[in-house]
PDB file of C-alpha atoms in Angstrom:
ATOM      1  CA  MET A  20     110.456  91.652  83.822  1.00  0.00           C
ATOM      2  CA  HIS A  21     109.730  95.294  83.240  1.00  0.00           C
ATOM      3  CA  ASN A  22     107.913  97.067  86.040  1.00  0.00           C
ATOM      4  CA  ARG A  23     106.487 100.510  85.295  1.00  0.00           C
ATOM      5  CA  LEU A  24     106.923 102.952  88.154  1.00  0.00           C
ATOM      6  CA  ALA A  25     104.809 105.925  89.222  1.00  0.00           C
ATOM      7  CA  VAL A  26     105.841 108.420  91.894  1.00  0.00           C
ATOM      8  CA  ALA A  27     103.784 111.098  93.631  1.00  0.00           C
ATOM      9  CA  TYR A  28     104.249 113.551  96.475  1.00  0.00           C
ATOM     10  CA  VAL A  29     101.405 114.537  98.750  1.00  0.00           C
ATOM     11  CA  ASP A  30     101.175 117.236 101.405  1.00  0.00           C
ATOM     12  CA  SER A  31      99.863 115.936 104.731  1.00  0.00           C
ATOM     13  CA  PRO A  32      99.736 116.909 108.395  1.00  0.00           C
ATOM     14  CA  LEU A  33     102.936 114.867 108.686  1.00  0.00           C
ATOM     15  CA  GLY A  34     104.699 116.876 106.007  1.00  0.00           C
ATOM     16  CA  GLU A  35     105.346 115.772 102.476  1.00  0.00           C
ATOM     17  CA  LEU A  36     104.747 112.080 101.744  1.00  0.00           C
ATOM     18  CA  GLY A  37     106.465 110.442  98.792  1.00  0.00           C
ATOM     19  CA  LEU A  38     104.734 107.405  97.311  1.00  0.00           C
ATOM     20  CA  ALA A  39     105.946 104.961  94.676  1.00  0.00           C
ATOM     21  CA  ALA A  40     103.893 102.264  92.963  1.00  0.00           C
ATOM     22  CA  GLY A  41     104.721  99.629  90.420  1.00  0.00           C
ATOM     23  CA  GLU A  42     102.592  97.239  88.405  1.00  0.00           C
ATOM     24  CA  HIS A  43     102.245  94.850  91.356  1.00  0.00           C
ATOM     25  CA  GLY A  44     101.344  97.246  94.126  1.00  0.00           C
ATOM     26  CA  LEU A  45     102.385 100.200  96.219  1.00  0.00           C
ATOM     27  CA  ILE A  46     106.139  99.885  96.838  1.00  0.00           C
ATOM     28  CA  CYS A  47     106.956 102.584  99.348  1.00  0.00           C
ATOM     29  CA  VAL A  48     105.804 105.595 101.367  1.00  0.00           C
ATOM     30  CA  SER A  49     108.508 108.044 102.328  1.00  0.00           C
ATOM     31  CA  LEU A  50     107.899 110.412 105.275  1.00  0.00           C
ATOM     32  CA  GLY A  51     109.547 113.764 104.660  1.00  0.00           C
ATOM     33  CA  LYS A  52     112.294 112.397 102.435  1.00  0.00           C
ATOM     34  CA  SER A  53     112.588 112.666  98.677  1.00  0.00           C
ATOM     35  CA  LEU A  54     112.388 109.448  96.693  1.00  0.00           C
ATOM     36  CA  ASP A  55     114.940 110.748  94.171  1.00  0.00           C
ATOM     37  CA  GLY A  56     117.812 108.813  95.706  1.00  0.00           C
ATOM     38  CA  GLN A  57     115.800 105.614  95.687  1.00  0.00           C
ATOM     39  CA  LEU A  58     114.590 105.825  92.061  1.00  0.00           C
ATOM     40  CA  PRO A  59     117.286 103.494  90.596  1.00  0.00           C
ATOM     41  CA  GLN A  60     116.483 100.864  93.252  1.00  0.00           C
ATOM     42  CA  LEU A  61     112.729 101.346  92.707  1.00  0.00           C
ATOM     43  CA  LEU A  62     113.084 100.987  88.952  1.00  0.00           C
ATOM     44  CA  ASN A  63     114.837  97.665  89.400  1.00  0.00           C
ATOM     45  CA  HIS A  64     112.386  96.595  92.060  1.00  0.00           C
ATOM     46  CA  ARG A  65     111.555  92.895  92.194  1.00  0.00           C
ATOM     47  CA  HIS A  66     107.914  92.042  92.368  1.00  0.00           C
ATOM     48  CA  ASP A  67     105.653  89.200  93.412  1.00  0.00           C
ATOM     49  CA  ASN A  68     105.410  86.729  90.556  1.00  0.00           C
ATOM     50  CA  GLY A  69     102.047  85.454  89.514  1.00  0.00           C
ATOM     51  CA  ARG A  70     100.070  88.530  90.535  1.00  0.00           C
ATOM     52  CA  GLY A  71      97.993  90.470  88.103  1.00  0.00           C
ATOM     53  CA  LYS A  72      99.360  93.747  86.834  1.00  0.00           C
ATOM     54  CA  CYS A  73      97.934  97.001  88.052  1.00  0.00           C
ATOM     55  CA  ASP A  74      98.117 100.553  86.695  1.00  0.00           C
ATOM     56  CA  PRO A  75     100.716 102.249  88.950  1.00  0.00           C
ATOM     57  CA  PHE A  76      99.039 105.618  88.478  1.00  0.00           C
ATOM     58  CA  ALA A  77      95.672 104.237  89.592  1.00  0.00           C
ATOM     59  CA  LEU A  78      97.383 102.657  92.589  1.00  0.00           C
ATOM     60  CA  LEU A  79      98.876 106.018  93.541  1.00  0.00           C
ATOM     61  CA  GLU A  80      95.519 107.714  93.230  1.00  0.00           C
ATOM     62  CA  GLN A  81      93.959 105.049  95.468  1.00  0.00           C
ATOM     63  CA  ALA A  82      96.788 105.253  98.026  1.00  0.00           C
ATOM     64  CA  CYS A  83      96.634 109.064  98.164  1.00  0.00           C
ATOM     65  CA  GLY A  84      92.871 108.973  98.669  1.00  0.00           C
ATOM     66  CA  GLU A  85      93.126 106.356 101.408  1.00  0.00           C
ATOM     67  CA  LEU A  86      95.901 108.294 103.163  1.00  0.00           C
ATOM     68  CA  VAL A  87      93.815 111.498 103.127  1.00  0.00           C
ATOM     69  CA  GLU A  88      90.854 109.610 104.570  1.00  0.00           C
ATOM     70  CA  TYR A  89      93.105 108.123 107.247  1.00  0.00           C
ATOM     71  CA  MET A  90      94.460 111.560 108.216  1.00  0.00           C
ATOM     72  CA  LEU A  91      90.851 112.777 108.521  1.00  0.00           C
ATOM     73  CA  SER A  92      90.023 109.780 110.801  1.00  0.00           C
ATOM     74  CA  ALA A  93      87.656 108.504 108.095  1.00  0.00           C
ATOM     75  CA  ARG A  94      89.594 105.295 107.352  1.00  0.00           C
ATOM     76  CA  GLU A  95      90.985 102.661 109.678  1.00  0.00           C
ATOM     77  CA  LYS A  96      92.241 100.063 107.180  1.00  0.00           C
ATOM     78  CA  PHE A  97      94.071 100.409 103.857  1.00  0.00           C
ATOM     79  CA  ASP A  98      92.908  98.442 100.816  1.00  0.00           C
ATOM     80  CA  VAL A  99      95.478  99.510  98.227  1.00  0.00           C
ATOM     81  CA  PRO A 100      97.448  96.493  96.860  1.00  0.00           C
ATOM     82  CA  LEU A 101     100.985  96.278  98.248  1.00  0.00           C
ATOM     83  CA  ASP A 102     104.170  94.939  96.722  1.00  0.00           C
ATOM     84  CA  LEU A 103     106.271  93.650  99.644  1.00  0.00           C
ATOM     85  CA  SER A 104     108.845  91.859  97.522  1.00  0.00           C
ATOM     86  CA  SER A 105     111.658  94.201  98.614  1.00  0.00           C
ATOM     87  CA  GLY A 106     111.757  92.497 101.997  1.00  0.00           C
ATOM     88  CA  THR A 107     113.153  89.185 103.109  1.00  0.00           C
ATOM     89  CA  GLU A 108     110.743  86.380 103.976  1.00  0.00           C
ATOM     90  CA  PHE A 109     111.178  87.196 107.685  1.00  0.00           C
ATOM     91  CA  GLN A 110     110.522  90.907 107.118  1.00  0.00           C
ATOM     92  CA  ARG A 111     107.405  90.128 105.069  1.00  0.00           C
ATOM     93  CA  THR A 112     106.178  87.844 107.874  1.00  0.00           C
ATOM     94  CA  VAL A 113     106.612  90.677 110.425  1.00  0.00           C
ATOM     95  CA  TRP A 114     104.964  93.245 108.084  1.00  0.00           C
ATOM     96  CA  ARG A 115     101.979  90.938 107.445  1.00  0.00           C
ATOM     97  CA  ARG A 116     101.525  90.406 111.173  1.00  0.00           C
ATOM     98  CA  LEU A 117     101.877  94.139 111.789  1.00  0.00           C
ATOM     99  CA  ARG A 118      99.043  94.818 109.356  1.00  0.00           C
ATOM    100  CA  LYS A 119      96.772  92.774 111.689  1.00  0.00           C
ATOM    101  CA  VAL A 120      97.247  95.257 114.555  1.00  0.00           C
ATOM    102  CA  LYS A 121      93.956  97.087 114.585  1.00  0.00           C
ATOM    103  CA  TYR A 122      93.452 100.805 114.322  1.00  0.00           C
ATOM    104  CA  GLY A 123      93.676 102.461 117.725  1.00  0.00           C
ATOM    105  CA  GLN A 124      95.621  99.562 119.266  1.00  0.00           C
ATOM    106  CA  ALA A 125      99.328  99.284 120.029  1.00  0.00           C
ATOM    107  CA  ILE A 126     101.652  96.303 120.327  1.00  0.00           C
ATOM    108  CA  THR A 127     105.122  95.998 121.856  1.00  0.00           C
ATOM    109  CA  TYR A 128     108.108  94.667 119.966  1.00  0.00           C
ATOM    110  CA  ALA A 129     108.092  91.615 122.231  1.00  0.00           C
ATOM    111  CA  ASP A 130     104.421  90.907 121.590  1.00  0.00           C
ATOM    112  CA  LEU A 131     104.937  91.376 117.851  1.00  0.00           C
ATOM    113  CA  ALA A 132     107.882  88.927 117.925  1.00  0.00           C
ATOM    114  CA  ASP A 133     105.623  86.422 119.711  1.00  0.00           C
ATOM    115  CA  ALA A 134     102.749  86.999 117.243  1.00  0.00           C
ATOM    116  CA  ALA A 135     105.175  86.494 114.322  1.00  0.00           C
ATOM    117  CA  GLY A 136     106.171  83.110 115.761  1.00  0.00           C
ATOM    118  CA  ARG A 137     109.658  84.294 116.816  1.00  0.00           C
ATOM    119  CA  PRO A 138     109.360  85.071 120.557  1.00  0.00           C
ATOM    120  CA  HIS A 139     113.128  85.242 121.093  1.00  0.00           C
ATOM    121  CA  ALA A 140     113.782  87.487 118.102  1.00  0.00           C
ATOM    122  CA  THR A 141     112.645  90.846 119.477  1.00  0.00           C
ATOM    123  CA  ARG A 142     115.696  92.699 118.096  1.00  0.00           C
ATOM    124  CA  ALA A 143     115.274  91.127 114.622  1.00  0.00           C
ATOM    125  CA  VAL A 144     111.580  92.041 114.687  1.00  0.00           C
ATOM    126  CA  GLY A 145     112.575  95.613 115.605  1.00  0.00           C
ATOM    127  CA  ASN A 146     114.921  95.679 112.640  1.00  0.00           C
ATOM    128  CA  ALA A 147     112.141  94.396 110.335  1.00  0.00           C
ATOM    129  CA  VAL A 148     109.776  97.083 111.676  1.00  0.00           C
ATOM    130  CA  GLY A 149     112.478  99.718 111.021  1.00  0.00           C
ATOM    131  CA  ALA A 150     112.861  98.460 107.437  1.00  0.00           C
ATOM    132  CA  ASN A 151     109.130  98.797 106.713  1.00  0.00           C
ATOM    133  CA  PRO A 152     108.896 100.423 103.252  1.00  0.00           C
ATOM    134  CA  LEU A 153     105.242 101.420 103.764  1.00  0.00           C
ATOM    135  CA  PRO A 154     104.883 103.335 107.044  1.00  0.00           C
ATOM    136  CA  ILE A 155     101.315 104.283 107.965  1.00  0.00           C
ATOM    137  CA  ILE A 156      99.895 101.672 105.570  1.00  0.00           C
ATOM    138  CA  ILE A 157     101.823  98.954 107.397  1.00  0.00           C
ATOM    139  CA  PRO A 158     101.295 100.563 110.792  1.00  0.00           C
ATOM    140  CA  CYS A 159     104.765 100.434 112.356  1.00  0.00           C
ATOM    141  CA  HIS A 160     103.793 103.562 114.364  1.00  0.00           C
ATOM    142  CA  ARG A 161     101.567 101.232 116.462  1.00  0.00           C
ATOM    143  CA  VAL A 162     104.645  99.410 117.848  1.00  0.00           C
ATOM    144  CA  LEU A 163     105.724 100.645 121.271  1.00  0.00           C
ATOM    145  CA  ALA A 164     108.749  99.778 123.354  1.00  0.00           C
ATOM    146  CA  ALA A 165     108.462  97.753 126.542  1.00  0.00           C
ATOM    147  CA  GLY A 166     106.244  99.357 129.171  1.00  0.00           C
ATOM    148  CA  GLY A 167     104.333 101.336 126.531  1.00  0.00           C
ATOM    149  CA  ARG A 168     107.172 103.764 125.896  1.00  0.00           C
ATOM    150  CA  LEU A 169     107.258 105.572 122.575  1.00  0.00           C
ATOM    151  CA  GLY A 170     110.328 103.856 121.053  1.00  0.00           C
ATOM    152  CA  GLY A 171     111.635 104.779 117.610  1.00  0.00           C
ATOM    153  CA  PHE A 172     110.118 105.545 114.230  1.00  0.00           C
ATOM    154  CA  SER A 173     111.751 105.878 110.821  1.00  0.00           C
ATOM    155  CA  GLY A 174     109.725 109.073 110.165  1.00  0.00           C
ATOM    156  CA  GLY A 175     110.793 110.663 113.432  1.00  0.00           C
ATOM    157  CA  LEU A 176     109.131 110.745 116.857  1.00  0.00           C
ATOM    158  CA  ALA A 177     107.087 113.896 116.120  1.00  0.00           C
ATOM    159  CA  ARG A 178     105.356 112.100 113.244  1.00  0.00           C
ATOM    160  CA  LYS A 179     104.855 108.973 115.367  1.00  0.00           C
ATOM    161  CA  ARG A 180     103.175 111.079 118.077  1.00  0.00           C
ATOM    162  CA  LYS A 181     100.833 112.614 115.471  1.00  0.00           C
ATOM    163  CA  LEU A 182      99.883 109.199 114.079  1.00  0.00           C
ATOM    164  CA  LEU A 183      99.238 107.809 117.542  1.00  0.00           C
ATOM    165  CA  ARG A 184      97.067 110.864 118.345  1.00  0.00           C
ATOM    166  CA  ILE A 185      95.057 110.361 115.148  1.00  0.00           C
ATOM    167  CA  GLU A 186      94.243 106.872 116.387  1.00  0.00           C
ATOM    168  CA  GLY A 187      93.819 107.773 120.063  1.00  0.00           C
ATOM    169  CA  ILE A 188      96.673 105.509 121.172  1.00  0.00           C
ATOM    170  CA  LYS A 189      98.257 106.434 124.532  1.00  0.00           C
ATOM    171  CA  TRP A 190     101.912 105.961 125.304  1.00  0.00           C
ATOM    172  CA  LYS A 191     104.255 106.680 128.213  1.00  0.00           C
TER     173      LYS A 191
END
């Protein structure tokens, strides 16, 4: 099926954010990286069957507005529809669980693995977190390493620190 694609770039305190949306939801948020290299993959993007079609340009407008509100500490939860079909079933399970971590709270990889029903799969959960196509919106920055240490972040540790500061999350 054909899936129209819309792409936008937004300046933010984290640097330039690239956003892509299709007819079934927001597909990705890129932190400081151009989406140009991903366009062929995004154009052939699978989508969730059975969902209503959305206007990708309206989705981008909504996502940009929500991100601005978040950066201004005026939004704690994102409402923009998401298309998570690029992930495996396991990744989507981890991403859905990660969306339940509340604003201002952190979770460790081990606790996230337990919450996702895979307590012995901490490394696999870490890989799923690292593959998150929608950082900030799916709050992978809220995941800390054991002992509350900072750990990694696909957008870089400086951006992770800024996101954690926005939410008042402390780390070691």
